[in-house]
C-alpha cells in the first residue's frame, strides 16, 4: 500500500527526531498550569503533540502547514470540480506533503477495494430502536466492526511495538473505506423509508457518499468533498480528537477509539452544535415568517442570550477570529446560491451576532466557527434532517483522528495518564503562594 510505504520511509528520521528531543531536552519547560485552567477545562494547557494540524488563534487551522485556501488550490481534484479528492487529503494528513493526482487516486482506489460493508453492520443498525439518534447508530456501527480489527488480532499474536502503527493503518483504511456507505445507509433508513441507493464504484469516496445520499444536484458532490476536508482535523485537544487519542493510548484499536471520539462529537458544545445552529436559524425564520430585518434578528439574538442559552455556531475555545472553515463554506454558498433564504439568513447572522456577543462581553470570541454555516448549505441541497449533520461531521473527523493515532503508534506514544489533585491540595497550594 502506497501510504504504508510513504510512512515507513519517514519512520527512522521521525523516531530519531523525537528520541533526541526527549533525551536532550526532556526537562525543558513549555508552559505552566494555574488553578483556573485546572478548573477551566485545561484551556491553553500545552500537554499534547501533533504534527498533523495546528490551530493558530488568529489565523485558524493549518493542515500539515497548509491553510484551507492553499489546500483548496493545491490538492488534486476530479476534473471540472472545485473540491479536492478526500483521498488526497488523507494522503496529506498521513504523509505530510501534497500528493500528485496519481497518489491521491491510489488512496481512493485502496478505499474502493475495501469499501464493502459486511451485512452484520446493517443488521446491527436495523436492530436499534427507531428513535435512536443517528450518531448513536453511527458510533455503534463503528464499534461493532471491532471484531474485524487486524490490530487487535496481531496484538494478541504478540506483535512487536514498533510495528503497532502498521495494523492501525490497515484498520483505519478499512474503517474509512466503509464510512460513506454506512452514513448514507443511516440517512436513507431513518429519513427515506429505508430506500437504499447502491454504491457507485466509478465515483470517488466523497462523491459516492453524495450519490448514496440521493441528492440529485451534482454540485452536492463538491460540497460533500469540501465538507469532509474542512471537518477532518482541528489539533488534538478538541473533544473528539482527544477522546480518540486517549482511548487509543491504552492500545485499543481504531474501532474502539474512533467510536469513543464519535460519542464526544455527539455533545452539543462540540459536533452537535451544527445541528443546533441550523435549528436556531430556522427558529428565527419561523418567528418572522421569512428572513427578518437586522433589528429583528438582533432582538432574537438578545432573547437567546437573556434566556441563558448560547448562540450556536459562534465562539470558540481557541480561535479568536472568523473560522476559515466558516469562510470556505460561506464562499461556496455565495458562489452557488446567494439568493437561498436560509443562506441569506446565515449571512445576516454573521453580520449581526458578533456585535451582539461583543456587546454582551462574555464570549472570548464573538466570531463564527465551522458550525455557523454548514447546516445552511446542507439545507439548500435538501438534506434538511439536521439530526444527521453530526454523522457527516463524524465521517470527516475519523480521517483526522485516525491519522493522528496511526502516528501516535508510529512514534510510540505511551498510555495517557494525567495527574489529578484534590480541591484541598489546590487550596493549600493557593494559601502558600
Ligand atoms: C465553542 C464554545 C463551547 C467555547 O467555549 P469556551 O471556550 O468556554 O468559550 P468562552 O471562554 O468564550 O466562554 C466565556 C463565556 O462566554 C459564553 N459564550 C461563549 N460563546 C457563546 C455564544 N456563542 N453564545 C453565548 N455565550 C457564549 C460562555 O458560555 C461563557 O459563559 P459563562 O462564563 O457564563 O460560562 C462556546 O463558545 C459555545 O458554547 N459556543 C456555542 C456552541 C458552538 O458553536 N459550539 C461549536 C464549537 S466548534
CSV table of C-alpha atoms and ligand atoms in Angstrom, one decimal:
chain,number,residue,atom,x,y,z
A,1,UNK,CA,0.0,0.0,0.0
A,2,UNK,CA,1.3,3.4,-1.0
A,3,UNK,CA,0.5,5.1,2.3
A,4,UNK,CA,2.3,2.3,4.2
A,5,UNK,CA,5.5,2.7,2.1
A,6,UNK,CA,5.4,6.5,2.5
A,7,UNK,CA,5.0,6.4,6.3
A,8,UNK,CA,7.6,3.6,6.6
A,9,UNK,CA,10.1,5.7,4.7
A,10,UNK,CA,9.8,8.5,7.2
A,11,UNK,CA,9.9,6.5,10.4
A,12,UNK,CA,13.6,6.2,11.1
A,13,UNK,CA,14.0,10.0,10.9
A,14,UNK,CA,10.9,10.8,12.9
A,15,UNK,CA,11.7,8.4,15.6
A,16,UNK,CA,15.3,9.7,15.9
A,17,UNK,CA,14.0,13.3,15.9
A,18,UNK,CA,11.6,12.6,18.8
A,19,UNK,CA,14.1,10.4,20.7
A,20,UNK,CA,16.7,13.1,20.5
A,21,UNK,CA,14.4,15.9,21.6
A,22,UNK,CA,13.2,14.0,24.6
A,23,UNK,CA,16.7,12.7,25.6
A,24,UNK,CA,18.5,16.0,25.2
A,25,UNK,CA,15.8,18.5,26.1
A,26,UNK,CA,13.2,16.4,28.0
A,27,UNK,CA,13.3,18.6,31.1
A,28,UNK,CA,12.8,22.0,29.3
A,29,UNK,CA,9.5,23.7,30.4
A,30,UNK,CA,7.0,24.6,27.7
A,31,UNK,CA,4.3,26.1,29.9
A,32,UNK,CA,2.7,26.3,33.3
A,33,UNK,CA,-0.7,25.4,34.7
A,34,UNK,CA,-2.7,27.6,37.0
A,35,UNK,CA,-5.8,26.9,39.2
A,36,UNK,CA,-8.3,28.4,36.8
A,37,UNK,CA,-7.0,26.2,34.0
A,38,UNK,CA,-7.4,23.1,36.1
A,39,UNK,CA,-11.0,24.1,36.8
A,40,UNK,CA,-11.5,25.5,33.4
A,41,UNK,CA,-11.3,22.6,31.0
A,42,UNK,CA,-7.5,22.8,30.7
A,43,UNK,CA,-7.8,25.7,28.2
A,44,UNK,CA,-4.4,26.6,26.7
A,45,UNK,CA,-2.5,24.0,28.7
A,46,UNK,CA,0.2,22.7,26.5
A,47,UNK,CA,0.1,18.9,27.0
A,48,UNK,CA,-0.4,17.3,23.6
A,49,UNK,CA,1.6,17.0,20.4
A,50,UNK,CA,0.5,16.5,16.8
A,51,UNK,CA,2.2,17.3,13.5
A,52,UNK,CA,-1.0,16.9,11.5
A,53,UNK,CA,-2.7,20.1,12.1
A,54,UNK,CA,-2.3,23.3,14.1
A,55,UNK,CA,-4.9,26.0,15.1
A,56,UNK,CA,-3.5,29.5,15.3
A,57,UNK,CA,-5.9,31.6,17.4
A,58,UNK,CA,-5.9,34.4,14.8
A,59,UNK,CA,-5.4,32.5,11.6
A,60,UNK,CA,-7.3,29.2,12.2
A,61,UNK,CA,-6.3,25.8,11.0
A,62,UNK,CA,-3.3,24.7,9.0
A,63,UNK,CA,-3.2,21.1,7.9
A,64,UNK,CA,0.4,20.0,7.7
A,65,UNK,CA,1.4,23.6,7.3
A,66,UNK,CA,-1.2,24.5,4.6
A,67,UNK,CA,-4.1,26.9,5.1
A,68,UNK,CA,-7.5,26.0,3.8
A,69,UNK,CA,-7.3,28.2,0.7
A,70,UNK,CA,-3.9,26.7,-0.1
A,71,UNK,CA,-5.3,23.2,0.2
A,72,UNK,CA,-8.3,24.0,-2.0
A,73,UNK,CA,-5.9,25.3,-4.6
A,74,UNK,CA,-3.1,22.6,-4.4
A,75,UNK,CA,-4.8,19.3,-3.6
A,76,UNK,CA,-5.7,17.2,-6.7
A,77,UNK,CA,-9.4,17.5,-7.8
A,78,UNK,CA,-11.7,15.5,-10.0
A,79,UNK,CA,-11.8,17.1,-13.4
A,80,UNK,CA,-14.1,20.1,-13.6
A,81,UNK,CA,-14.7,20.1,-9.9
A,82,UNK,CA,-13.7,22.7,-7.3
A,83,UNK,CA,-13.2,20.5,-4.2
A,84,UNK,CA,-10.3,18.1,-3.8
A,85,UNK,CA,-10.3,14.3,-3.6
A,86,UNK,CA,-10.7,13.2,0.0
A,87,UNK,CA,-8.1,10.5,-0.7
A,88,UNK,CA,-5.6,13.3,-1.5
A,89,UNK,CA,-6.4,15.0,1.8
A,90,UNK,CA,-5.8,11.7,3.7
A,91,UNK,CA,-2.5,11.3,2.0
A,92,UNK,CA,-1.5,14.8,3.1
A,93,UNK,CA,-2.6,14.1,6.7
A,94,UNK,CA,-0.6,10.9,6.9
A,95,UNK,CA,2.4,11.6,4.7
A,96,UNK,CA,2.8,15.4,5.3
A,97,UNK,CA,3.1,16.5,1.7
A,98,UNK,CA,0.7,17.4,-1.2
A,99,UNK,CA,0.1,14.3,-3.3
A,100,UNK,CA,0.2,14.1,-7.0
A,101,UNK,CA,-3.1,13.2,-8.8
A,102,UNK,CA,-1.8,9.6,-9.1
A,103,UNK,CA,-1.1,9.4,-5.4
A,104,UNK,CA,-4.5,10.8,-4.4
A,105,UNK,CA,-6.1,8.3,-6.7
A,106,UNK,CA,-4.1,5.5,-5.2
A,107,UNK,CA,-5.7,6.2,-1.8
A,108,UNK,CA,-9.1,6.4,-3.5
A,109,UNK,CA,-8.5,3.0,-5.1
A,110,UNK,CA,-7.4,1.4,-1.9
A,111,UNK,CA,-10.6,2.6,-0.3
A,112,UNK,CA,-12.7,1.3,-3.1
A,113,UNK,CA,-11.1,-2.1,-2.7
A,114,UNK,CA,-12.1,-2.1,1.0
A,115,UNK,CA,-15.5,-0.4,0.7
A,116,UNK,CA,-17.8,-3.4,1.0
A,117,UNK,CA,-19.8,-3.1,4.3
A,118,UNK,CA,-20.5,-6.5,5.8
A,119,UNK,CA,-24.2,-7.4,6.2
A,120,UNK,CA,-23.9,-7.7,10.0
A,121,UNK,CA,-23.2,-3.9,10.3
A,122,UNK,CA,-26.5,-3.1,8.6
A,123,UNK,CA,-28.3,-5.7,10.7
A,124,UNK,CA,-27.0,-4.2,13.9
A,125,UNK,CA,-28.1,-0.7,12.8
A,126,UNK,CA,-31.5,-2.0,11.8
A,127,UNK,CA,-31.9,-3.8,15.2
A,128,UNK,CA,-31.6,-0.5,17.1
A,129,UNK,CA,-34.8,1.2,18.3
A,130,UNK,CA,-36.2,3.6,15.6
A,131,UNK,CA,-35.8,6.7,17.7
A,132,UNK,CA,-32.1,6.2,18.3
A,133,UNK,CA,-30.1,9.3,17.3
A,134,UNK,CA,-28.2,8.8,14.0
A,135,UNK,CA,-24.9,9.5,15.8
A,136,UNK,CA,-25.6,6.6,18.1
A,137,UNK,CA,-26.3,4.4,15.1
A,138,UNK,CA,-23.0,5.6,13.5
A,139,UNK,CA,-20.9,5.1,16.6
A,140,UNK,CA,-22.5,1.7,17.2
A,141,UNK,CA,-21.7,0.7,13.6
A,142,UNK,CA,-18.1,1.7,14.0
A,143,UNK,CA,-17.8,-0.1,17.3
A,144,UNK,CA,-19.3,-3.4,16.1
A,145,UNK,CA,-16.7,-3.7,13.4
A,146,UNK,CA,-14.1,-4.0,16.1
A,147,UNK,CA,-14.4,-7.8,15.8
A,148,UNK,CA,-12.5,-7.4,12.5
A,149,UNK,CA,-9.6,-5.4,13.9
A,150,UNK,CA,-6.3,-6.5,12.5
A,151,UNK,CA,-4.5,-4.6,15.2
A,152,UNK,CA,-6.4,-6.5,18.0
A,153,UNK,CA,-5.6,-9.9,16.5
A,154,UNK,CA,-2.0,-9.1,15.7
A,155,UNK,CA,-1.5,-7.7,19.2
A,156,UNK,CA,-2.8,-10.9,20.7
A,157,UNK,CA,-0.4,-12.9,18.5
A,158,UNK,CA,2.5,-10.9,20.0
A,159,UNK,CA,3.4,-8.2,17.5
A,160,UNK,CA,6.5,-6.0,18.2
A,161,UNK,CA,5.9,-2.5,19.5
A,162,UNK,CA,7.5,-0.8,16.5
A,163,UNK,CA,5.0,-2.5,14.2
A,164,UNK,CA,1.9,-1.2,16.0
A,165,UNK,CA,1.3,1.6,13.5
A,166,UNK,CA,1.0,-0.8,10.6
A,167,UNK,CA,-2.2,-2.7,11.6
A,168,UNK,CA,-3.5,0.6,12.9
A,169,UNK,CA,-3.2,2.0,9.3
A,170,UNK,CA,-4.7,-1.2,7.9
A,171,UNK,CA,-7.8,-0.9,10.2
A,172,UNK,CA,-8.1,2.8,9.6
A,173,UNK,CA,-8.2,2.3,5.8
A,174,UNK,CA,-10.9,-0.4,6.1
A,175,UNK,CA,-12.9,1.7,8.5
A,176,UNK,CA,-12.7,4.8,6.4
A,177,UNK,CA,-13.5,3.0,3.2
A,178,UNK,CA,-16.8,1.8,4.6
A,179,UNK,CA,-17.9,5.1,6.2
A,180,UNK,CA,-19.7,6.7,3.2
A,181,UNK,CA,-22.0,3.7,2.8
A,182,UNK,CA,-22.7,3.3,6.5
A,183,UNK,CA,-23.5,7.0,6.9
A,184,UNK,CA,-25.7,7.1,3.8
A,185,UNK,CA,-27.4,3.9,4.9
A,186,UNK,CA,-28.3,5.5,8.3
A,187,UNK,CA,-29.7,8.5,6.4
A,188,UNK,CA,-31.8,6.6,4.0
A,189,UNK,CA,-33.0,4.2,6.7
A,190,UNK,CA,-34.0,6.9,9.1
A,191,UNK,CA,-35.4,9.5,6.8
A,192,UNK,CA,-36.1,8.0,3.4
A,193,UNK,CA,-38.2,4.9,4.3
A,194,UNK,CA,-35.2,2.6,4.0
A,195,UNK,CA,-35.0,3.0,0.2
A,196,UNK,CA,-31.3,2.5,-0.3
A,197,UNK,CA,-29.2,3.7,-3.2
A,198,UNK,CA,-26.4,1.3,-4.2
A,199,UNK,CA,-22.8,2.5,-4.1
A,200,UNK,CA,-21.3,3.5,-7.5
A,201,UNK,CA,-17.8,2.2,-7.8
A,202,UNK,CA,-17.0,4.7,-10.5
A,203,UNK,CA,-17.2,7.6,-8.1
A,204,UNK,CA,-14.6,8.9,-5.7
A,205,UNK,CA,-15.1,8.4,-1.9
A,206,UNK,CA,-16.7,11.9,-1.3
A,207,UNK,CA,-18.9,11.8,-4.5
A,208,UNK,CA,-20.1,8.3,-3.7
A,209,UNK,CA,-21.4,9.5,-0.4
A,210,UNK,CA,-23.3,12.3,-2.1
A,211,UNK,CA,-24.7,9.8,-4.6
A,212,UNK,CA,-25.8,7.3,-2.0
A,213,UNK,CA,-27.5,10.1,0.0
A,214,UNK,CA,-29.8,10.6,-3.0
A,215,UNK,CA,-29.2,14.3,-3.5
A,216,UNK,CA,-29.8,14.9,-7.3
A,217,UNK,CA,-27.8,18.1,-7.7
A,218,UNK,CA,-24.3,17.1,-8.7
A,219,UNK,CA,-22.9,20.2,-7.0
A,220,UNK,CA,-23.6,18.4,-3.7
A,221,UNK,CA,-20.7,16.1,-4.6
A,222,UNK,CA,-18.4,19.1,-4.4
A,223,UNK,CA,-19.9,20.3,-1.2
A,224,UNK,CA,-19.5,16.8,0.3
A,225,UNK,CA,-15.8,16.7,-0.5
A,226,UNK,CA,-15.4,20.3,0.8
A,227,UNK,CA,-17.2,19.4,4.0
A,228,UNK,CA,-15.1,16.2,4.6
A,229,UNK,CA,-11.9,18.2,4.1
A,230,UNK,CA,-12.9,21.1,6.4
A,231,UNK,CA,-14.1,18.9,9.3
A,232,UNK,CA,-11.4,16.4,9.3
A,233,UNK,CA,-8.9,17.7,11.9
A,234,UNK,CA,-8.5,20.5,14.4
A,235,UNK,CA,-5.4,19.8,16.5
A,236,UNK,CA,-5.5,17.2,19.3
A,237,UNK,CA,-7.2,19.0,22.2
A,238,UNK,CA,-10.8,19.1,20.9
A,239,UNK,CA,-13.2,16.5,22.4
A,240,UNK,CA,-13.4,14.1,19.5
A,241,UNK,CA,-9.7,14.1,18.8
A,242,UNK,CA,-8.7,13.9,22.4
A,243,UNK,CA,-11.2,11.2,23.2
A,244,UNK,CA,-9.9,9.1,20.3
A,245,UNK,CA,-6.3,9.7,21.3
A,246,UNK,CA,-6.9,8.9,24.9
A,247,UNK,CA,-8.8,5.6,24.2
A,248,UNK,CA,-6.2,4.6,21.6
A,249,UNK,CA,-3.4,5.3,24.1
A,250,UNK,CA,-4.5,2.2,26.0
A,251,UNK,CA,-3.8,0.3,22.8
A,252,UNK,CA,-7.4,0.0,22.0
A,253,UNK,CA,-7.8,-0.4,18.2
A,254,UNK,CA,-9.2,2.3,15.9
A,255,UNK,CA,-12.8,0.9,16.1
A,256,UNK,CA,-12.9,1.3,19.9
A,257,UNK,CA,-11.1,4.6,19.8
A,258,UNK,CA,-13.0,6.3,16.9
A,259,UNK,CA,-16.3,5.2,18.3
A,260,UNK,CA,-15.4,6.9,21.6
A,261,UNK,CA,-14.4,10.0,19.6
A,262,UNK,CA,-17.8,10.0,17.9
A,263,UNK,CA,-19.6,9.8,21.3
A,264,UNK,CA,-17.7,13.0,22.2
A,265,UNK,CA,-18.6,14.6,18.9
A,266,UNK,CA,-22.3,14.0,19.8
A,267,UNK,CA,-22.2,16.6,22.6
A,268,UNK,CA,-24.0,20.0,21.9
A,269,UNK,CA,-20.9,22.0,22.7
A,270,UNK,CA,-18.9,20.1,20.0
A,271,UNK,CA,-20.2,18.4,16.9
A,272,UNK,CA,-23.9,18.6,17.7
A,273,UNK,CA,-23.6,22.4,17.5
A,274,UNK,CA,-24.1,22.3,13.8
A,275,UNK,CA,-27.5,20.8,14.2
A,276,UNK,CA,-28.3,23.2,16.9
A,277,UNK,CA,-27.1,26.1,14.7
A,278,UNK,CA,-29.5,25.3,11.9
A,279,UNK,CA,-32.3,24.8,14.5
A,280,UNK,CA,-31.6,28.3,15.7
A,281,UNK,CA,-31.6,29.7,12.2
A,282,UNK,CA,-34.9,28.0,11.4
A,283,UNK,CA,-36.3,29.3,14.7
A,284,UNK,CA,-35.6,32.9,13.6
A,285,UNK,CA,-37.1,32.1,10.1
A,286,UNK,CA,-40.2,30.7,11.7
A,287,UNK,CA,-40.7,33.5,14.1
A,288,UNK,CA,-40.5,36.2,11.5
A,289,UNK,CA,-42.1,34.2,8.6
A,290,UNK,CA,-39.0,34.6,6.5
A,291,UNK,CA,-35.7,36.5,6.5
A,292,UNK,CA,-36.1,39.1,9.3
A,293,UNK,CA,-34.8,42.6,9.4
A,294,UNK,CA,-31.5,43.2,11.1
A,295,UNK,CA,-33.2,44.7,14.1
A,296,UNK,CA,-35.5,41.7,14.5
A,297,UNK,CA,-32.5,39.4,14.3
A,298,UNK,CA,-30.7,41.4,16.9
A,299,UNK,CA,-33.6,41.2,19.3
A,300,UNK,CA,-33.9,37.5,18.6
A,301,UNK,CA,-30.2,37.0,19.4
A,302,UNK,CA,-30.6,39.0,22.7
A,303,UNK,CA,-33.6,36.9,23.6
A,304,UNK,CA,-31.5,33.8,23.2
A,305,UNK,CA,-28.7,35.2,25.4
A,306,UNK,CA,-31.2,36.5,28.1
A,307,UNK,CA,-32.8,33.1,28.3
A,308,UNK,CA,-29.4,31.8,29.3
A,309,UNK,CA,-28.6,30.0,26.1
A,310,UNK,CA,-25.6,30.2,23.8
A,311,UNK,CA,-25.9,31.3,20.2
A,312,UNK,CA,-24.8,28.1,18.4
A,313,UNK,CA,-22.0,28.4,15.8
A,314,UNK,CA,-20.4,31.4,17.5
A,315,UNK,CA,-17.4,31.5,19.8
A,316,UNK,CA,-14.5,29.1,20.0
A,317,UNK,CA,-12.3,27.7,22.7
A,318,UNK,CA,-9.1,28.5,20.8
A,319,UNK,CA,-9.9,30.7,17.7
A,320,UNK,CA,-10.2,34.4,18.1
A,321,UNK,CA,-11.2,35.3,14.5
A,322,UNK,CA,-13.7,34.1,11.9
A,323,UNK,CA,-13.0,30.4,11.4
A,324,UNK,CA,-11.5,29.8,7.9
A,325,UNK,CA,-13.7,26.7,7.7
A,326,UNK,CA,-16.7,29.0,8.0
A,327,UNK,CA,-15.2,31.3,5.3
A,328,UNK,CA,-14.7,28.4,2.8
A,329,UNK,CA,-18.3,27.2,3.2
A,330,UNK,CA,-19.6,30.8,3.1
A,331,UNK,CA,-17.8,31.4,-0.2
A,332,UNK,CA,-19.2,28.1,-1.6
A,333,UNK,CA,-22.8,29.4,-0.8
A,334,UNK,CA,-22.1,32.8,-2.1
A,335,UNK,CA,-20.9,31.3,-5.4
A,336,UNK,CA,-23.7,28.8,-5.9
A,337,UNK,CA,-26.8,30.0,-4.2
A,338,UNK,CA,-26.5,33.6,-2.8
A,339,UNK,CA,-30.3,34.0,-3.0
A,340,UNK,CA,-31.2,31.0,-0.9
A,341,UNK,CA,-33.2,32.2,2.1
A,342,UNK,CA,-31.5,30.2,4.8
A,343,UNK,CA,-28.1,31.1,3.4
A,344,UNK,CA,-29.1,34.8,3.3
A,345,UNK,CA,-30.2,34.5,6.9
A,346,UNK,CA,-26.9,32.8,7.9
A,347,UNK,CA,-25.1,35.7,6.2
A,348,UNK,CA,-27.1,38.2,8.1
A,349,UNK,CA,-26.4,36.4,11.4
A,350,UNK,CA,-22.7,36.8,10.6
A,351,UNK,CA,-23.3,40.5,10.2
A,352,UNK,CA,-25.3,40.9,13.4
A,353,UNK,CA,-24.3,38.3,16.0
A,354,UNK,CA,-20.6,39.2,16.5
A,355,UNK,CA,-21.8,42.7,17.5
A,356,UNK,CA,-24.3,41.3,20.0
A,357,UNK,CA,-21.8,38.9,21.6
A,358,UNK,CA,-19.3,41.7,21.8
A,359,UNK,CA,-21.8,44.0,23.5
A,360,UNK,CA,-22.7,41.2,25.9
A,361,UNK,CA,-19.0,40.9,26.7
A,362,UNK,CA,-18.8,37.3,27.8
A,363,UNK,CA,-17.6,35.2,24.9
A,364,UNK,CA,-13.9,35.4,24.3
A,365,UNK,CA,-14.5,35.2,20.6
A,366,UNK,CA,-17.7,36.6,19.1
A,367,UNK,CA,-16.8,35.2,15.6
A,368,UNK,CA,-18.4,32.3,13.8
A,369,UNK,CA,-17.0,28.8,13.9
A,370,UNK,CA,-17.3,26.0,11.4
A,371,UNK,CA,-20.9,25.1,12.5
A,372,UNK,CA,-22.4,28.5,11.9
A,373,UNK,CA,-22.9,27.9,8.2
A,374,UNK,CA,-22.5,24.2,7.3
A,375,UNK,CA,-26.2,23.4,8.1
A,376,UNK,CA,-27.4,26.2,5.8
A,377,UNK,CA,-25.5,24.6,2.9
A,378,UNK,CA,-26.9,21.1,3.6
A,379,UNK,CA,-30.4,22.5,3.9
A,380,UNK,CA,-30.1,24.1,0.4
A,381,UNK,CA,-29.5,20.7,-1.1
A,382,UNK,CA,-32.5,19.2,0.6
A,383,UNK,CA,-30.6,17.5,3.5
A,384,UNK,CA,-32.9,19.1,6.0
A,385,UNK,CA,-32.8,16.4,8.7
A,386,UNK,CA,-30.3,18.2,10.9
A,387,UNK,CA,-30.1,15.3,13.4
A,388,UNK,CA,-28.0,13.7,10.7
A,389,UNK,CA,-25.4,16.5,10.4
A,390,UNK,CA,-23.2,15.2,13.2
A,391,UNK,CA,-22.9,11.9,11.4
A,392,UNK,CA,-21.3,13.7,8.4
A,393,UNK,CA,-19.0,15.5,10.8
A,394,UNK,CA,-18.1,12.1,12.2
A,395,UNK,CA,-17.3,10.6,8.8
A,396,UNK,CA,-14.9,13.5,8.2
A,397,UNK,CA,-13.4,13.6,11.7
A,398,UNK,CA,-12.4,9.9,11.6
A,399,UNK,CA,-10.0,10.9,8.8
A,400,UNK,CA,-8.2,13.3,11.2
A,401,UNK,CA,-8.3,11.3,14.4
A,402,UNK,CA,-7.2,8.0,12.7
A,403,UNK,CA,-4.2,9.8,11.0
A,404,UNK,CA,-3.3,11.0,14.5
A,405,UNK,CA,-3.5,7.7,16.2
A,406,UNK,CA,-1.5,6.0,13.4
A,407,UNK,CA,1.3,8.5,14.1
A,408,UNK,CA,0.9,8.1,17.9
A,409,UNK,CA,1.6,4.4,17.4
A,410,UNK,CA,4.4,5.1,15.0
A,411,UNK,CA,6.2,7.3,17.5
A,412,UNK,CA,5.4,5.0,20.4
A,413,UNK,CA,3.3,7.4,22.4
A,414,UNK,CA,2.5,5.8,25.8
A,415,UNK,CA,-0.8,5.4,27.6
A,416,UNK,CA,-2.1,8.8,28.6
A,417,UNK,CA,-2.4,9.4,32.3
A,418,UNK,CA,-2.6,13.0,33.6
A,419,UNK,CA,-2.3,13.7,37.3
A,420,UNK,CA,-5.2,14.8,39.5
A,421,UNK,CA,-5.2,16.8,42.7
A,422,UNK,CA,-7.9,17.4,45.3
A,423,UNK,CA,-9.5,20.8,45.9
A,424,UNK,CA,-7.9,20.8,49.4
A,425,UNK,CA,-4.5,20.4,47.8
A,426,UNK,CA,-5.1,23.3,45.5
A,427,UNK,CA,-6.3,25.4,48.4
A,428,UNK,CA,-3.2,24.6,50.2
A,429,UNK,CA,-1.0,25.5,47.2
A,430,UNK,CA,-3.0,28.8,47.0
A,431,UNK,CA,-2.5,29.5,50.7
A,432,UNK,CA,1.2,29.1,50.4
A,433,UNK,CA,1.6,31.2,47.2
B,1,LIG,C1,-17.4,26.9,21.5
B,1,LIG,C2,-17.6,27.2,23.0
B,1,LIG,C3,-18.1,25.9,23.7
B,1,LIG,C4,-16.2,27.6,23.6
B,1,LIG,O1,-16.4,27.6,25.0
B,1,LIG,P1,-15.4,28.4,25.9
B,1,LIG,O2,-14.0,28.2,25.5
B,1,LIG,O3,-15.8,28.1,27.3
B,1,LIG,O4,-15.8,29.9,25.5
B,1,LIG,P2,-15.5,31.3,26.3
B,1,LIG,O5,-14.3,31.2,27.1
B,1,LIG,O6,-15.5,32.4,25.2
B,1,LIG,O7,-16.8,31.4,27.2
B,1,LIG,C5,-16.9,32.5,28.1
B,1,LIG,C6,-18.4,32.8,28.4
B,1,LIG,O8,-19.0,33.2,27.1
B,1,LIG,C7,-20.1,32.4,26.8
B,1,LIG,N1,-20.2,32.2,25.4
B,1,LIG,C8,-19.2,31.7,24.6
B,1,LIG,N2,-19.7,31.5,23.3
B,1,LIG,C9,-21.0,32.0,23.4
B,1,LIG,C10,-22.1,32.0,22.4
B,1,LIG,N3,-21.9,31.6,21.2
B,1,LIG,N4,-23.2,32.5,22.8
B,1,LIG,C11,-23.4,32.9,24.1
B,1,LIG,N5,-22.5,32.9,25.1
B,1,LIG,C12,-21.3,32.4,24.7
B,1,LIG,C13,-19.8,31.1,27.5
B,1,LIG,O9,-21.0,30.3,27.7
B,1,LIG,C14,-19.2,31.5,28.8
B,1,LIG,O10,-20.2,31.9,29.7
B,1,LIG,P3,-20.1,31.7,31.3
B,1,LIG,O11,-18.9,32.4,31.7
B,1,LIG,O12,-21.4,32.2,31.8
B,1,LIG,O13,-20.0,30.2,31.4
B,1,LIG,C15,-18.6,28.3,23.2
B,1,LIG,O14,-18.2,29.5,22.5
B,1,LIG,C16,-20.0,28.0,22.8
B,1,LIG,O15,-20.8,27.4,23.6
B,1,LIG,N6,-20.4,28.3,21.5
B,1,LIG,C17,-21.7,27.9,21.0
B,1,LIG,C18,-21.7,26.4,20.7
B,1,LIG,C19,-20.8,26.1,19.5
B,1,LIG,O16,-20.9,26.8,18.5
B,1,LIG,N7,-20.0,25.0,19.5
B,1,LIG,C20,-19.2,24.6,18.4
B,1,LIG,C21,-17.8,24.7,18.7
B,1,LIG,S1,-16.8,24.4,17.3
